[in-house]
């Protein structure tokens, strides 16, 4: 099994910044891609081949990055707005030792943007 552990959520003022991280652990061959979601919408995603993807509203404010050696993904959120308030979920697609692709979700971390 694979587990995702998220950290970094919390309270931030409008215009402020917050960083999230998500680390994958467990038994797997390799992590193929990791993403952040909120309210069932993808915020940003990254493949460990180096491609990144952003929701239109996240482009320019949020930055996703990954550390393949640590099986960890980061989301740096800048210029935050009250509407960014949500539970953020980490998602990972990984390959198991049988050659299959599987998906796992983290438990979610609350982000609240308020003055």
XYZ file of C-alpha atoms in Angstrom:
115
model
C 0.000 0.000 0.000
C 0.941 3.601 -0.537
C 0.235 6.401 1.894
C 0.332 10.134 1.335
C 1.095 12.454 4.206
C 0.229 16.105 3.682
C 1.446 19.017 5.712
C 1.566 22.779 5.652
C -2.051 23.815 5.759
C -3.250 26.550 8.049
C -4.407 30.105 8.308
C -3.133 32.912 6.088
C -4.178 36.474 5.411
C -5.325 37.621 1.967
C -2.317 38.402 -0.163
C -0.162 36.076 1.881
C 1.629 32.854 1.034
C 1.437 29.291 2.192
C 3.249 26.131 1.215
C 1.961 22.579 1.222
C 3.897 19.365 0.967
C 2.881 15.784 0.349
C 5.139 12.782 0.787
C 4.438 9.314 -0.527
C 5.591 6.245 1.301
C 4.943 2.533 1.166
C 5.417 -0.168 -1.372
C 5.506 0.905 -4.987
C 7.737 0.782 -8.001
C 7.654 4.463 -8.804
C 5.529 7.557 -8.508
C 4.371 8.683 -11.940
C 2.591 11.903 -11.107
C 1.341 13.884 -8.153
C -1.336 16.528 -7.977
C -3.179 18.811 -5.632
C -6.968 19.056 -5.689
C -9.561 21.133 -3.967
C -13.318 20.727 -4.173
C -12.791 17.921 -6.695
C -10.923 20.231 -9.052
C -7.267 19.822 -9.870
C -5.279 22.786 -8.668
C -1.916 21.728 -10.067
C -0.167 18.572 -11.119
C 3.312 17.405 -11.929
C 4.744 14.375 -13.609
C 8.142 13.227 -12.529
C 9.099 13.516 -16.138
C 8.937 17.239 -15.528
C 5.585 18.393 -16.900
C 3.407 20.666 -14.810
C -0.270 21.535 -15.081
C -2.319 24.272 -13.462
C -5.919 25.303 -13.221
C -6.356 28.591 -15.033
C -6.991 30.467 -11.804
C -3.882 28.967 -10.199
C -1.521 29.841 -13.016
C 0.836 32.597 -11.951
C -0.061 32.424 -8.258
C 0.646 28.790 -7.400
C 3.748 26.777 -8.146
C 3.998 23.019 -7.983
C 7.321 21.271 -7.698
C 8.469 17.787 -6.941
C 11.379 15.895 -5.496
C 11.525 12.518 -7.166
C 14.149 11.196 -4.783
C 11.888 11.969 -1.825
C 8.616 11.090 -3.594
C 7.353 14.442 -2.453
C 5.373 17.193 -4.099
C 5.132 20.785 -2.980
C 2.603 23.498 -3.679
C 3.637 27.077 -3.089
C 0.634 29.374 -2.971
C 1.132 33.122 -3.273
C -1.190 36.102 -3.463
C -3.812 34.071 -1.736
C -7.476 35.005 -1.796
C -10.395 34.157 0.467
C -11.787 31.965 -2.299
C -8.687 29.780 -2.003
C -10.094 28.575 1.303
C -10.656 24.837 0.987
C -9.415 21.444 1.983
C -6.516 20.593 -0.292
C -5.993 16.966 -1.187
C -2.869 15.359 -2.531
C -3.162 12.696 -5.203
C -0.533 10.331 -6.535
C -0.491 7.955 -9.464
C 2.048 5.219 -9.021
C 3.092 1.988 -10.604
C 3.193 -1.157 -8.560
C 5.601 -4.034 -8.963
C 3.129 -5.832 -11.185
C 3.254 -3.105 -13.784
C -0.130 -1.667 -12.977
C -1.013 1.963 -12.328
C -2.837 2.837 -9.162
C -4.067 5.986 -7.504
C -4.037 7.118 -3.887
C -5.346 10.173 -2.034
C -4.128 11.970 1.025
C -6.312 12.829 3.993
C -6.536 16.495 3.093
C -5.216 19.625 4.732
C -7.282 22.699 5.524
C -6.243 26.036 4.078
C -8.085 29.119 5.300
C -7.539 32.577 3.879
C -9.013 35.241 6.093
C -8.185 38.581 7.593
